C-alpha cells in the first residue's frame, strides 16, 4: 500500500488548516499537500525584491518553503511580507515554488479563457502533468475560486519563489497559465501565500 492509499485526500477547495486544499506535490520523494491562503489575508501585490541581484538559494522549482527561507534571509520584499503572516493560527506560510503555483493554477483557474499551450509541464505534481491544451485545465469548479468569487485568483501575473537567471523569478499568469521569468525588482505582481503539509495532516 502506498502513501496515497493510506490517506483520504480532500477535494480541491476544501477549507482546512488555515486555507484551502489545492493538490499534491512531490518534494524530494515525499508527497505533500498544498494549502492556499484566503485571499483577504494571504494575497500580496508588489515587487519580489528591491534589487535585481541574485540571492543565495531560492532557485528550487519545487520546494517553495526552502526558497522562502532563502528569501527571508536575504531580506526580500516578498519574503518580509510572508514571514509576518499569521492566518488561522498558522505562521508557516510561504511563497509557492514554480511547480507548486502550476498545481494551484490547475486547481483554481478562475476564468473560461483558453490556456497557453506551451506551459504546464510539471514532473513534481502528483500525478505529473504535461503541457496544457487550449481547454485543459478548465475553469475551477469551486464557486469561490471562479472569477468574481471571494477567493478567486485575479487574471494577472503571480510571483513564485523560484529564481531564474541572475535577475528574474518565475511568474505565472492566471488568465491563460503562461509561465515566464521576469525582473524581480522592476514589476509589481501578485502572490498568494501557501502552506506545505504532510499527508498525515491532510486526513479528513
Short mmCIF file of C-alpha atoms in Angstrom, two decimals, residues 15 28 32 44-45 62 65 76 78 87 97-98 103 105 110 116 124 143 145 147 166 179 182 194-195 199 202 204:
data_model
loop_
_atom_site.label_atom_id
_atom_site.label_comp_id
_atom_site.label_asym_id
_atom_site.label_seq_id
_atom_site.Cartn_x
_atom_site.Cartn_y
_atom_site.Cartn_z
CA UNK A 15 -11.43 24.59 3.68
CA UNK A 28 12.40 15.10 -2.58
CA UNK A 32 2.99 16.78 0.34
CA UNK A 44 0.24 40.30 -1.87
CA UNK A 45 0.78 42.90 -4.56
CA UNK A 62 9.51 22.57 -6.28
CA UNK A 65 9.26 26.55 1.69
CA UNK A 76 13.49 40.49 0.02
CA UNK A 78 8.16 39.36 -0.69
CA UNK A 87 -3.52 33.15 9.34
CA UNK A 97 7.59 27.48 -5.98
CA UNK A 98 7.19 27.39 -9.76
CA UNK A 103 -0.57 22.95 -9.44
CA UNK A 105 -3.39 27.16 -11.45
CA UNK A 110 -10.52 31.45 -12.41
CA UNK A 116 -1.36 28.93 -23.25
CA UNK A 124 6.66 17.43 -9.43
CA UNK A 143 -17.53 28.70 -6.96
CA UNK A 145 -12.42 30.45 -6.76
CA UNK A 147 -13.71 34.89 -11.40
CA UNK A 166 20.52 36.34 -12.46
CA UNK A 179 4.82 30.69 -17.26
CA UNK A 182 10.62 38.31 -15.20
CA UNK A 194 0.62 28.74 0.80
CA UNK A 195 1.46 26.06 3.34
CA UNK A 199 -0.04 13.74 4.08
CA UNK A 202 -4.44 16.15 5.35
CA UNK A 204 -10.24 14.31 6.85
#
